[in-house]
Amino acid sequence: MGMKAKHFGLVGVGVLVGVAASFQLSAHAQKAGAPLPLDELRQLADVYGLIKTDYVEPVEDKKLLSEAIGGMVASLDPHSVYLDPKAFRDMREAVQGKFVGVGVEISNEDGYIKVVSPIEDTPAFKAGVKPGDLITRIDNVPVRNMSSDEAIKRMRGKVGSKVTLTIARPGEDKPWVVPIARQEIKVVSVKAKMVEPGYAWLRISQFQENTLDELAKKTQELYAEQPDIKGLVLDLRNDPGGLLPGAIGVSAAFLPQPDQVIVSTKGQIADSNQAFYGRREFYAQRGDPLAGLPAGLKSVPMVVLVNGGSASASEIVAGALQDYQRAIVMGSRTFGKGSVQTLRQLSEDTAIKLTTARYYTPKGRPIQATGIEPDMRVDESAEGDLLNALRVREADLQRHLAAEGEKEAAPKDQNPSLAQQQRALALLKDRKPIEFGGQDDFQLAQAIKHFKGQPVQLAKGVPDEDKPAPAPLPGAEHKLPELKAPPKK
């Protein structure tokens, strides 16, 4: 399908997928015994000197050095990035779940900015921006070969200010020009309601600092409304991830034993080889936001809904609940973002977000570039999963970190052809965006049918032998790779 996405970002959300829980201030020295590459360093100095003396006009030292650092880090993988002062401020705001922007998830594909998905209840969503739209201009500035980071900066701004997007939509003759007013958007991390008597729906849109507090509040309200819940749907569709402690805490909320491993990591340095458990010290620095959870959460039958937009922290939760057979995972294969990004602060207002490890489920299954395969593959609608042809996954990104032992093989879900994408866009043209948790939510309806023991309409093409789904069972014991577990605090 041509050159795939070079970078994957969330405009306005800017969520930190898999970032370590705390900022680490360090200036890491070269490994002991590793000689410095003097010839290459001299060459770098020579290029720097030539630019300073021979370039057509003077260039500031700060610009040259910042760009050199940024290019060096960005060449590693799509998630390692140098954070200049503005990007560092935006990152800290994103962790708190608030931002000023238009609210679209984007990728960079074939030199254009492609809309992966508009974020619920944002200006872009309300303006009618749809998955698959190509943004060709931002405030009349062409975006051809513009980086996703630059596009994000241009779409951000002050509250109430307007940005004009020029959008090319396949199947339409003329570009669509839409002015959108930027807003400060506070992403609601957790939503919940009773779908019908006995069956609850709990949605996590992203993992933020306040996710566990919101989870406790919403589940207490659910059980106060109906103490005898027969089934609970945990909706992680289009959840791009967030903070690791949130994923650990959400998993721990539903698992029966606190000593169960939630996720493990493996990397080059000793600190990257760890196992994370469902104990309080792994998800909260002080207090226990899960202390007052309803007891029924530990045993209520569960279905976890996922799709190609479920990434990182949401994949950790889905993988843990699946490994312990605590829940049935339903939907489509997840994004496959299973790498750890650690913040290394360089100065008071700059840092690098560096990939330092890979994530593994409790049973040692890799998440990176493979994702979580659902127990029951269910399309987004009775007509099929049209958005699958438009979604970009981790394995599609240029320079993506390979799964451990990954061979040169196509992912299980083959990349869609251009014709498939155009067909999907044509069918989606007049369709309203799916409201997760709404009356027309097909996948949610299938989850409720599963609870009731009724036939579930599985995805087209699923073999008959794959149709029976395992019943939820209590956690099973298993052996982990030999990993270093952090000491109890």
Tab-separated table of C-alpha atoms in Angstrom:
chain	number	residue	atom	x	y	z
A	1	MET	CA	0.000	0.000	0.000
A	2	GLY	CA	2.949	2.297	-0.381
A	3	MET	CA	4.920	3.877	2.384
A	4	LYS	CA	3.108	3.464	5.709
A	5	ALA	CA	2.859	5.870	8.604
A	6	LYS	CA	6.091	7.399	9.805
A	7	HIS	CA	4.612	8.611	13.062
A	8	PHE	CA	1.503	8.044	15.082
A	9	GLY	CA	0.144	10.862	17.226
A	10	LEU	CA	-2.971	12.096	18.939
A	11	VAL	CA	-3.783	15.691	18.045
A	12	GLY	CA	-5.038	17.415	21.155
A	13	VAL	CA	-4.902	14.272	23.275
A	14	GLY	CA	-1.149	13.697	22.999
A	15	VAL	CA	-1.522	10.668	25.251
A	16	LEU	CA	1.675	9.099	26.510
A	17	VAL	CA	1.385	5.442	25.599
A	18	GLY	CA	3.330	3.287	28.018
A	19	VAL	CA	5.288	6.091	29.678
A	20	ALA	CA	6.937	5.210	32.965
A	21	ALA	CA	5.087	6.357	36.047
A	22	SER	CA	7.639	8.907	37.178
A	23	PHE	CA	10.013	11.283	35.433
A	24	GLN	CA	13.588	10.136	35.612
A	25	LEU	CA	16.246	12.797	35.806
A	26	SER	CA	19.506	11.357	34.584
A	27	ALA	CA	22.447	11.846	32.316
A	28	HIS	CA	23.302	8.291	31.348
A	29	ALA	CA	26.965	7.744	30.747
A	30	GLN	CA	28.331	5.454	28.082
A	31	LYS	CA	28.359	1.822	29.182
A	32	ALA	CA	31.542	0.914	30.981
A	33	GLY	CA	34.092	-0.464	28.585
A	34	ALA	CA	32.298	0.696	25.424
A	35	PRO	CA	34.670	2.893	23.400
A	36	LEU	CA	33.403	6.169	21.956
A	37	PRO	CA	33.036	6.136	18.141
A	38	LEU	CA	35.609	8.909	17.656
A	39	ASP	CA	35.632	8.887	13.842
A	40	GLU	CA	31.838	9.313	13.657
A	41	LEU	CA	31.892	12.022	16.325
A	42	ARG	CA	34.578	13.907	14.381
A	43	GLN	CA	32.424	13.638	11.269
A	44	LEU	CA	29.447	15.054	13.169
A	45	ALA	CA	31.607	17.929	14.378
A	46	ASP	CA	32.843	18.533	10.821
A	47	VAL	CA	29.283	18.744	9.467
A	48	TYR	CA	28.317	21.102	12.281
A	49	GLY	CA	31.315	23.307	11.467
A	50	LEU	CA	30.550	23.350	7.728
A	51	ILE	CA	26.981	24.462	8.362
A	52	LYS	CA	28.161	27.228	10.672
A	53	THR	CA	30.722	28.554	8.184
A	54	ASP	CA	29.335	27.773	4.722
A	55	TYR	CA	25.533	27.733	4.890
A	56	VAL	CA	23.771	30.466	2.943
A	57	GLU	CA	22.728	32.279	6.141
A	58	PRO	CA	23.620	32.054	9.831
A	59	VAL	CA	21.991	29.251	11.836
A	60	GLU	CA	21.625	29.351	15.614
A	61	ASP	CA	23.616	26.782	17.582
A	62	LYS	CA	20.529	25.867	19.613
A	63	LYS	CA	18.531	25.027	16.486
A	64	LEU	CA	21.279	22.850	15.015
A	65	LEU	CA	21.817	20.907	18.219
A	66	SER	CA	18.104	20.451	18.956
A	67	GLU	CA	17.468	19.173	15.445
A	68	ALA	CA	20.452	16.820	15.682
A	69	ILE	CA	19.171	15.354	18.947
A	70	GLY	CA	15.630	15.100	17.587
A	71	GLY	CA	16.721	13.341	14.409
A	72	MET	CA	18.939	10.899	16.303
A	73	VAL	CA	16.142	9.866	18.684
A	74	ALA	CA	13.406	9.790	16.005
A	75	SER	CA	15.478	7.422	13.849
A	76	LEU	CA	15.093	4.654	16.454
A	77	ASP	CA	11.352	3.907	16.337
A	78	PRO	CA	8.032	5.765	15.983
A	79	HIS	CA	7.622	6.285	19.751
A	80	SER	CA	11.046	7.575	20.771
A	81	VAL	CA	11.101	11.360	20.554
A	82	TYR	CA	12.971	14.443	21.757
A	83	LEU	CA	10.701	16.776	23.719
A	84	ASP	CA	11.550	20.451	23.340
A	85	PRO	CA	10.116	22.877	25.938
A	86	LYS	CA	6.717	23.172	24.206
A	87	ALA	CA	6.389	19.432	23.577
A	88	PHE	CA	7.395	18.767	27.187
A	89	ARG	CA	4.647	21.108	28.450
A	90	ASP	CA	2.086	19.503	26.130
A	91	MET	CA	3.096	16.047	27.379
A	92	ARG	CA	2.575	17.007	31.012
A	93	GLU	CA	-0.865	18.427	30.188
A	94	ALA	CA	-1.777	15.247	28.316
A	95	VAL	CA	-0.988	13.050	31.323
A	96	GLN	CA	-3.537	15.100	33.287
A	97	GLY	CA	-6.131	14.440	30.567
A	98	LYS	CA	-6.679	17.986	29.319
A	99	PHE	CA	-5.504	19.833	26.240
A	100	VAL	CA	-6.350	22.510	23.721
A	101	GLY	CA	-6.871	21.235	20.197
A	102	VAL	CA	-9.362	19.902	17.676
A	103	GLY	CA	-9.452	16.248	18.702
A	104	VAL	CA	-8.366	13.894	15.937
A	105	GLU	CA	-6.087	10.877	16.010
A	106	ILE	CA	-3.736	10.985	13.009
A	107	SER	CA	-1.056	9.091	11.147
A	108	ASN	CA	1.434	10.191	8.524
A	109	GLU	CA	0.997	8.148	5.368
A	110	ASP	CA	2.559	8.633	1.925
A	111	GLY	CA	3.461	12.187	2.913
A	112	TYR	CA	-0.081	13.175	3.926
A	113	ILE	CA	-1.822	13.545	7.266
A	114	LYS	CA	-4.495	10.869	7.548
A	115	VAL	CA	-7.285	10.881	10.106
A	116	VAL	CA	-7.276	7.563	11.943
A	117	SER	CA	-10.214	8.499	14.136
A	118	PRO	CA	-11.927	11.612	15.491
A	119	ILE	CA	-12.036	11.562	19.293
A	120	GLU	CA	-15.466	11.385	20.872
A	121	ASP	CA	-17.221	14.668	21.740
A	122	THR	CA	-14.462	16.912	20.361
A	123	PRO	CA	-14.722	19.810	17.855
A	124	ALA	CA	-13.476	17.622	14.990
A	125	PHE	CA	-15.966	14.871	15.852
A	126	LYS	CA	-18.853	17.352	15.915
A	127	ALA	CA	-17.693	18.961	12.646
A	128	GLY	CA	-18.082	15.643	10.829
A	129	VAL	CA	-14.423	14.644	10.347
A	130	LYS	CA	-14.288	10.907	9.597
A	131	PRO	CA	-11.703	8.091	9.615
A	132	GLY	CA	-9.792	7.952	6.336
A	133	ASP	CA	-10.056	11.686	5.623
A	134	LEU	CA	-6.807	13.192	4.331
A	135	ILE	CA	-5.880	16.594	5.712
A	136	THR	CA	-4.198	18.377	2.803
A	137	ARG	CA	-3.881	21.889	4.273
A	138	ILE	CA	-3.861	23.448	7.735
A	139	ASP	CA	-4.737	27.164	7.637
A	140	ASN	CA	-4.051	26.958	3.877
A	141	VAL	CA	-0.505	25.656	4.457
A	142	PRO	CA	0.113	22.443	2.433
A	143	VAL	CA	0.920	19.449	4.647
A	144	ARG	CA	2.661	17.403	1.958
A	145	ASN	CA	5.673	15.767	3.682
A	146	MET	CA	4.889	17.649	6.913
A	147	SER	CA	5.699	15.606	10.035
A	148	SER	CA	2.900	14.586	12.377
A	149	ASP	CA	4.545	16.590	15.154
A	150	GLU	CA	4.453	19.732	13.008
A	151	ALA	CA	0.818	19.079	12.064
A	152	ILE	CA	-0.043	18.647	15.733
A	153	LYS	CA	1.614	21.969	16.606
A	154	ARG	CA	-0.316	23.769	13.860
A	155	MET	CA	-3.657	22.329	14.983
A	156	ARG	CA	-3.079	23.344	18.576
A	157	GLY	CA	-3.501	26.889	19.836
A	158	LYS	CA	-5.416	29.097	22.212
A	159	VAL	CA	-8.921	28.283	23.435
A	160	GLY	CA	-11.530	29.688	21.055
A	161	SER	CA	-9.095	30.351	18.210
A	162	LYS	CA	-9.977	28.801	14.856
A	163	VAL	CA	-7.994	26.516	12.582
A	164	THR	CA	-9.141	25.766	9.037
A	165	LEU	CA	-8.624	22.235	7.748
A	166	THR	CA	-8.780	21.348	4.065
A	167	ILE	CA	-9.860	17.725	3.778
A	168	ALA	CA	-9.804	15.380	0.792
A	169	ARG	CA	-12.389	12.655	1.181
A	170	PRO	CA	-12.286	9.712	-1.254
A	171	GLY	CA	-15.417	9.583	-3.351
A	172	GLU	CA	-15.928	13.354	-3.353
A	173	ASP	CA	-14.852	15.537	-6.258
A	174	LYS	CA	-13.923	18.678	-4.339
A	175	PRO	CA	-11.927	19.168	-1.145
A	176	TRP	CA	-13.863	20.003	1.966
A	177	VAL	CA	-12.842	23.138	3.875
A	178	VAL	CA	-13.952	23.251	7.496
A	179	PRO	CA	-13.123	25.875	10.143
A	180	ILE	CA	-12.903	24.370	13.641
A	181	ALA	CA	-12.726	26.274	16.910
A	182	ARG	CA	-10.087	24.912	19.275
A	183	GLN	CA	-11.290	23.956	22.734
A	184	GLU	CA	-9.790	22.896	26.014
A	185	ILE	CA	-10.995	19.333	26.119
A	186	LYS	CA	-10.969	17.353	29.317
A	187	VAL	CA	-11.050	13.730	28.327
A	188	VAL	CA	-13.451	11.760	30.526
A	189	SER	CA	-11.411	8.689	31.388
A	190	VAL	CA	-14.224	6.456	32.668
A	191	LYS	CA	-17.898	6.200	31.703
A	192	ALA	CA	-20.422	3.692	33.031
A	193	LYS	CA	-24.101	2.779	32.903
A	194	MET	CA	-26.520	-0.110	33.137
A	195	VAL	CA	-27.238	-1.242	29.558
A	196	GLU	CA	-30.273	-3.196	30.709
A	197	PRO	CA	-31.289	-4.796	34.000
A	198	GLY	CA	-28.450	-7.003	35.196
A	199	TYR	CA	-25.833	-5.927	32.640
A	200	ALA	CA	-23.342	-3.084	33.061
A	201	TRP	CA	-21.110	-1.199	30.600
A	202	LEU	CA	-17.841	0.366	31.796
A	203	ARG	CA	-15.749	2.335	29.300
A	204	ILE	CA	-12.158	3.542	29.729
A	205	SER	CA	-11.238	6.003	26.964
A	206	GLN	CA	-7.603	6.412	28.083
A	207	PHE	CA	-5.467	5.768	31.170
A	208	GLN	CA	-4.805	8.997	33.053
A	209	GLU	CA	-3.697	10.034	36.532
A	210	ASN	CA	-7.294	9.986	37.778
A	211	THR	CA	-8.476	6.792	36.038
A	212	LEU	CA	-8.460	4.593	39.149
A	213	ASP	CA	-10.342	7.172	41.218
A	214	GLU	CA	-12.954	7.441	38.464
A	215	LEU	CA	-13.125	3.642	38.149
A	216	ALA	CA	-13.836	3.288	41.863
A	217	LYS	CA	-16.520	5.984	41.770
A	218	LYS	CA	-18.297	4.628	38.672
A	219	THR	CA	-18.316	0.983	39.824
A	220	GLN	CA	-19.656	1.989	43.243
A	221	GLU	CA	-22.473	3.860	41.490
A	222	LEU	CA	-23.233	0.828	39.295
A	223	TYR	CA	-23.502	-1.541	42.259
A	224	ALA	CA	-25.534	0.975	44.254
A	225	GLU	CA	-27.999	1.105	41.367
A	226	GLN	CA	-28.081	-2.683	40.939
A	227	PRO	CA	-26.259	-4.833	43.533
A	228	ASP	CA	-26.754	-8.105	41.629
A	229	ILE	CA	-24.947	-7.469	38.328
A	230	LYS	CA	-24.972	-10.553	36.070
A	231	GLY	CA	-22.383	-9.373	33.540
A	232	LEU	CA	-19.998	-6.454	33.022
A	233	VAL	CA	-18.608	-5.232	29.695
A	234	LEU	CA	-15.224	-3.470	29.954
A	235	ASP	CA	-14.991	-1.329	26.806
A	236	LEU	CA	-11.413	-0.571	25.703
A	237	ARG	CA	-12.158	0.121	22.030
A	238	ASN	CA	-10.141	3.027	20.605
A	239	ASP	CA	-8.354	3.410	23.968
A	240	PRO	CA	-4.833	4.462	22.912
A	241	GLY	CA	-3.298	3.701	26.296
A	242	GLY	CA	-1.732	6.050	28.820
A	243	LEU	CA	-0.043	5.545	32.149
A	244	LEU	CA	1.201	2.102	33.177
A	245	PRO	CA	0.030	2.321	36.846
A	246	GLY	CA	-3.511	2.864	35.550
A	247	ALA	CA	-3.345	-0.350	33.513
A	248	ILE	CA	-2.003	-2.277	36.505
A	249	GLY	CA	-4.710	-0.894	38.791
A	250	VAL	CA	-7.570	-1.576	36.359
A	251	SER	CA	-6.375	-5.172	35.924
A	252	ALA	CA	-6.016	-5.593	39.691
A	253	ALA	CA	-9.562	-4.332	40.214
A	254	PHE	CA	-10.964	-7.428	38.486
A	255	LEU	CA	-8.396	-10.123	39.326
A	256	PRO	CA	-9.078	-12.150	42.484
A	257	GLN	CA	-5.534	-12.216	43.880
A	258	PRO	CA	-3.271	-9.170	44.455
A	259	ASP	CA	-0.093	-11.202	43.973
A	260	GLN	CA	-0.896	-12.026	40.361
A	261	VAL	CA	1.499	-10.647	37.748
A	262	ILE	CA	-0.176	-8.074	35.478
A	263	VAL	CA	2.610	-7.446	32.977
A	264	SER	CA	6.342	-7.973	32.626
A	265	THR	CA	9.019	-6.081	30.703
A	266	LYS	CA	12.336	-7.033	29.141
A	267	GLY	CA	15.014	-4.689	27.854
A	268	GLN	CA	18.730	-4.036	27.642
A	269	ILE	CA	19.352	-2.632	31.139
A	270	ALA	CA	18.601	-4.364	34.443
A	271	ASP	CA	15.852	-1.911	35.421
A	272	SER	CA	13.979	-2.812	32.231
A	273	ASN	CA	13.614	-6.453	33.303
A	274	GLN	CA	10.742	-6.358	35.763
A	275	ALA	CA	7.475	-7.983	36.717
A	276	PHE	CA	4.563	-5.786	37.848
A	277	TYR	CA	2.009	-7.188	40.280
A	278	GLY	CA	-1.522	-6.218	41.246
A	279	ARG	CA	-0.399	-4.864	44.615
A	280	ARG	CA	-1.030	-1.290	45.718
A	281	GLU	CA	2.600	-0.206	45.472
A	282	PHE	CA	2.547	-0.927	41.740
A	283	TYR	CA	-0.435	1.315	40.907
A	284	ALA	CA	-0.570	4.046	43.566
A	285	GLN	CA	2.118	6.098	45.286
A	286	ARG	CA	-0.022	6.896	48.332
A	287	GLY	CA	-3.376	5.666	49.491
A	288	ASP	CA	-5.324	2.954	47.695
A	289	PRO	CA	-7.924	4.162	45.195
A	290	LEU	CA	-9.190	0.577	44.871
A	291	ALA	CA	-9.768	0.009	48.594
A	292	GLY	CA	-13.518	0.657	48.409
A	293	LEU	CA	-14.312	-1.296	45.259
A	294	PRO	CA	-17.463	-3.440	45.254
A	295	ALA	CA	-16.589	-7.049	46.093
A	296	GLY	CA	-18.596	-8.252	43.094
A	297	LEU	CA	-15.949	-6.957	40.651
A	298	LYS	CA	-13.700	-9.904	41.497
A	299	SER	CA	-16.161	-12.505	40.237
A	300	VAL	CA	-18.709	-10.868	37.925
A	301	PRO	CA	-18.672	-12.465	34.419
A	302	MET	CA	-16.819	-10.136	32.043
A	303	VAL	CA	-16.385	-9.354	28.364
A	304	VAL	CA	-13.588	-6.998	27.266
A	305	LEU	CA	-14.266	-5.176	23.971
A	306	VAL	CA	-11.198	-4.254	21.884
A	307	ASN	CA	-10.402	-3.155	18.330
A	308	GLY	CA	-7.495	-1.924	16.217
A	309	GLY	CA	-7.498	1.344	18.152
A	310	SER	CA	-6.882	-0.384	21.496
A	311	ALA	CA	-3.205	0.148	22.286
A	312	SER	CA	-0.547	-0.153	24.970
A	313	ALA	CA	-2.143	0.169	28.431
A	314	SER	CA	-5.456	-1.167	27.121
A	315	GLU	CA	-3.615	-4.130	25.591
A	316	ILE	CA	-1.946	-4.807	28.937
A	317	VAL	CA	-5.358	-4.997	30.634
A	318	ALA	CA	-6.908	-7.144	27.895
A	319	GLY	CA	-3.881	-9.474	27.857
A	320	ALA	CA	-3.862	-9.931	31.636
A	321	LEU	CA	-7.588	-10.656	31.917
A	322	GLN	CA	-7.320	-13.022	28.944
A	323	ASP	CA	-4.295	-14.913	30.293
A	324	TYR	CA	-5.985	-15.546	33.640
A	325	GLN	CA	-9.231	-16.486	31.856
A	326	ARG	CA	-10.949	-13.800	33.916
A	327	ALA	CA	-12.775	-12.382	30.898
A	328	ILE	CA	-13.658	-13.128	27.296
A	329	VAL	CA	-11.906	-10.709	24.920
A	330	MET	CA	-14.196	-9.791	22.029
A	331	GLY	CA	-13.763	-7.634	18.898
A	332	SER	CA	-10.774	-7.424	16.548
A	333	ARG	CA	-6.995	-7.666	16.937
A	334	THR	CA	-5.536	-4.753	18.892
A	335	PHE	CA	-2.995	-2.153	17.720
A	336	GLY	CA	0.140	-3.957	18.936
A	337	LYS	CA	1.910	-1.145	20.797
A	338	GLY	CA	3.824	-3.209	23.347
A	339	SER	CA	6.908	-1.119	24.077
A	340	VAL	CA	7.877	0.897	27.162
A	341	GLN	CA	8.784	4.567	26.814
A	342	THR	CA	10.765	6.075	29.685
A	343	LEU	CA	11.211	9.809	30.163
A	344	ARG	CA	14.817	10.884	30.637
A	345	GLN	CA	14.839	14.542	31.550
A	346	LEU	CA	17.744	16.428	29.957
A	347	SER	CA	17.127	19.856	31.477
A	348	GLU	CA	14.416	21.639	33.428
A	349	ASP	CA	12.169	21.864	30.358
A	350	THR	CA	13.461	19.268	27.877
A	351	ALA	CA	13.534	15.481	27.836
A	352	ILE	CA	13.653	12.450	25.587
A	353	LYS	CA	10.984	9.770	25.539
A	354	LEU	CA	13.034	6.649	24.873
A	355	THR	CA	11.903	3.093	24.185
A	356	THR	CA	13.569	0.968	26.850
A	357	ALA	CA	11.717	-2.371	26.957
A	358	ARG	CA	8.994	-4.592	25.511
A	359	TYR	CA	5.784	-5.567	27.300
A	360	TYR	CA	4.716	-9.186	27.857
A	361	THR	CA	1.438	-10.598	29.141
A	362	PRO	CA	1.456	-12.668	32.369
A	363	LYS	CA	1.987	-15.840	30.340
A	364	GLY	CA	4.930	-14.278	28.521
A	365	ARG	CA	3.142	-13.471	25.251
A	366	PRO	CA	4.672	-10.470	23.442
A	367	ILE	CA	2.370	-7.525	22.709
A	368	GLN	CA	4.740	-5.509	20.522
A	369	ALA	CA	3.807	-5.553	16.798
A	370	THR	CA	1.438	-8.501	17.350
A	371	GLY	CA	-1.291	-7.163	19.616
A	372	ILE	CA	-3.927	-9.143	21.488
A	373	GLU	CA	-6.013	-11.565	19.460
A	374	PRO	CA	-9.606	-11.715	20.771
A	375	ASP	CA	-11.209	-14.949	21.953
A	376	MET	CA	-14.263	-14.066	19.876
A	377	ARG	CA	-13.793	-12.067	16.678
A	378	VAL	CA	-16.827	-9.827	16.251
A	379	ASP	CA	-17.197	-7.151	13.571
A	380	GLU	CA	-18.164	-3.572	14.421
A	381	SER	CA	-21.524	-4.013	12.696
A	382	ALA	CA	-23.716	-6.723	11.229
A	383	GLU	CA	-22.395	-5.717	7.774
A	384	GLY	CA	-18.728	-6.176	8.729
A	385	ASP	CA	-15.780	-4.250	10.162
A	386	LEU	CA	-15.416	-1.429	7.620
A	387	LEU	CA	-12.960	0.592	9.699
A	388	ASN	CA	-10.405	-2.246	9.680
A	389	ALA	CA	-9.488	-1.223	6.129
A	390	LEU	CA	-8.659	2.287	7.356
A	391	ARG	CA	-6.795	1.548	10.566
A	392	VAL	CA	-3.030	1.757	10.892
A	393	ARG	CA	-1.435	-0.680	13.345
A	394	GLU	CA	1.965	-0.795	15.010
A	395	ALA	CA	3.314	-3.317	12.501
A	396	ASP	CA	2.453	-0.860	9.686
A	397	LEU	CA	4.607	1.944	11.096
A	398	GLN	CA	7.983	2.596	9.536
A	399	ARG	CA	10.882	1.593	11.812
A	400	HIS	CA	8.505	-0.107	14.256
A	401	LEU	CA	10.218	-2.124	16.956
A	402	ALA	CA	9.946	-5.758	15.944
A	403	ALA	CA	8.434	-8.335	18.247
A	404	GLU	CA	11.037	-10.506	19.938
A	405	GLY	CA	12.049	-13.111	17.371
A	406	GLU	CA	9.803	-11.553	14.720
A	407	LYS	CA	10.423	-12.831	11.194
A	408	GLU	CA	9.726	-11.106	7.898
A	409	ALA	CA	6.095	-12.157	7.778
A	410	ALA	CA	2.891	-10.231	7.258
A	411	PRO	CA	0.667	-9.701	10.298
A	412	LYS	CA	-2.290	-12.014	10.739
A	413	ASP	CA	-4.621	-9.335	9.436
A	414	GLN	CA	-3.272	-8.586	5.947
A	415	ASN	CA	-2.838	-4.948	4.963
A	416	PRO	CA	-5.924	-3.846	3.018
A	417	SER	CA	-5.613	-2.878	-0.610
A	418	LEU	CA	-6.351	0.615	-1.896
A	419	ALA	CA	-9.572	-0.713	-3.429
A	420	GLN	CA	-10.658	-2.102	-0.043
A	421	GLN	CA	-9.958	1.240	1.596
A	422	GLN	CA	-11.911	3.152	-1.036
A	423	ARG	CA	-14.837	0.740	-0.707
A	424	ALA	CA	-14.814	1.155	3.088
A	425	LEU	CA	-14.764	4.937	2.772
A	426	ALA	CA	-17.638	4.891	0.294
A	427	LEU	CA	-19.752	2.747	2.638
A	428	LEU	CA	-18.837	4.922	5.634
A	429	LYS	CA	-19.544	8.173	3.806
A	430	ASP	CA	-23.095	8.589	5.044
A	431	ARG	CA	-22.825	6.518	8.208
A	432	LYS	CA	-22.894	8.235	11.566
A	433	PRO	CA	-19.939	7.499	13.877
A	434	ILE	CA	-20.590	4.574	16.197
A	435	GLU	CA	-21.613	5.704	19.651
A	436	PHE	CA	-19.923	3.303	22.048
A	437	GLY	CA	-22.471	2.208	24.617
A	438	GLY	CA	-25.390	3.410	22.476
A	439	GLN	CA	-28.453	1.527	21.309
A	440	ASP	CA	-26.868	0.784	17.908
A	441	ASP	CA	-23.581	-0.549	19.369
A	442	PHE	CA	-23.456	-3.951	17.623
A	443	GLN	CA	-20.427	-5.331	19.486
A	444	LEU	CA	-21.901	-4.379	22.856
A	445	ALA	CA	-25.103	-6.159	21.880
A	446	GLN	CA	-23.100	-9.308	21.063
A	447	ALA	CA	-21.404	-9.129	24.462
A	448	ILE	CA	-24.789	-9.041	26.186
A	449	LYS	CA	-25.907	-12.024	24.089
A	450	HIS	CA	-22.805	-13.927	25.243
A	451	PHE	CA	-23.739	-13.320	28.885
A	452	LYS	CA	-27.254	-14.615	28.225
A	453	GLY	CA	-25.994	-17.745	26.439
A	454	GLN	CA	-27.507	-16.640	23.135
A	455	PRO	CA	-25.776	-17.103	19.728
A	456	VAL	CA	-23.170	-14.425	19.002
A	457	GLN	CA	-22.729	-13.173	15.428
A	458	LEU	CA	-19.010	-13.670	14.849
A	459	ALA	CA	-16.886	-11.915	12.244
A	460	LYS	CA	-17.275	-13.055	8.673
A	461	GLY	CA	-14.728	-15.686	7.708
A	462	VAL	CA	-14.309	-17.157	11.211
A	463	PRO	CA	-14.029	-20.966	10.815
A	464	ASP	CA	-16.709	-23.080	12.509
A	465	GLU	CA	-14.113	-24.715	14.771
A	466	ASP	CA	-13.219	-21.292	16.170
A	467	LYS	CA	-16.776	-20.347	17.068
A	468	PRO	CA	-17.143	-21.882	20.551
A	469	ALA	CA	-15.681	-19.517	23.168
A	470	PRO	CA	-14.152	-20.603	26.466
A	471	ALA	CA	-16.154	-19.767	29.587
A	472	PRO	CA	-14.569	-17.335	32.069
A	473	LEU	CA	-12.573	-19.191	34.699
A	474	PRO	CA	-10.656	-18.107	37.807
A	475	GLY	CA	-6.974	-17.261	37.434
A	476	ALA	CA	-4.565	-20.089	36.735
A	477	GLU	CA	-1.015	-20.415	37.953
A	478	HIS	CA	1.806	-20.246	35.419
A	479	LYS	CA	5.534	-19.691	35.209
A	480	LEU	CA	7.045	-16.384	34.169
A	481	PRO	CA	10.419	-15.706	32.601
A	482	GLU	CA	13.061	-14.944	35.203
A	483	LEU	CA	12.503	-11.249	35.667
A	484	LYS	CA	13.500	-8.767	38.307
A	485	ALA	CA	10.581	-7.676	40.510
A	486	PRO	CA	10.918	-4.218	42.127
A	487	PRO	CA	11.089	-4.318	45.927
A	488	LYS	CA	7.989	-3.474	47.922
A	489	LYS	CA	7.777	0.154	49.005
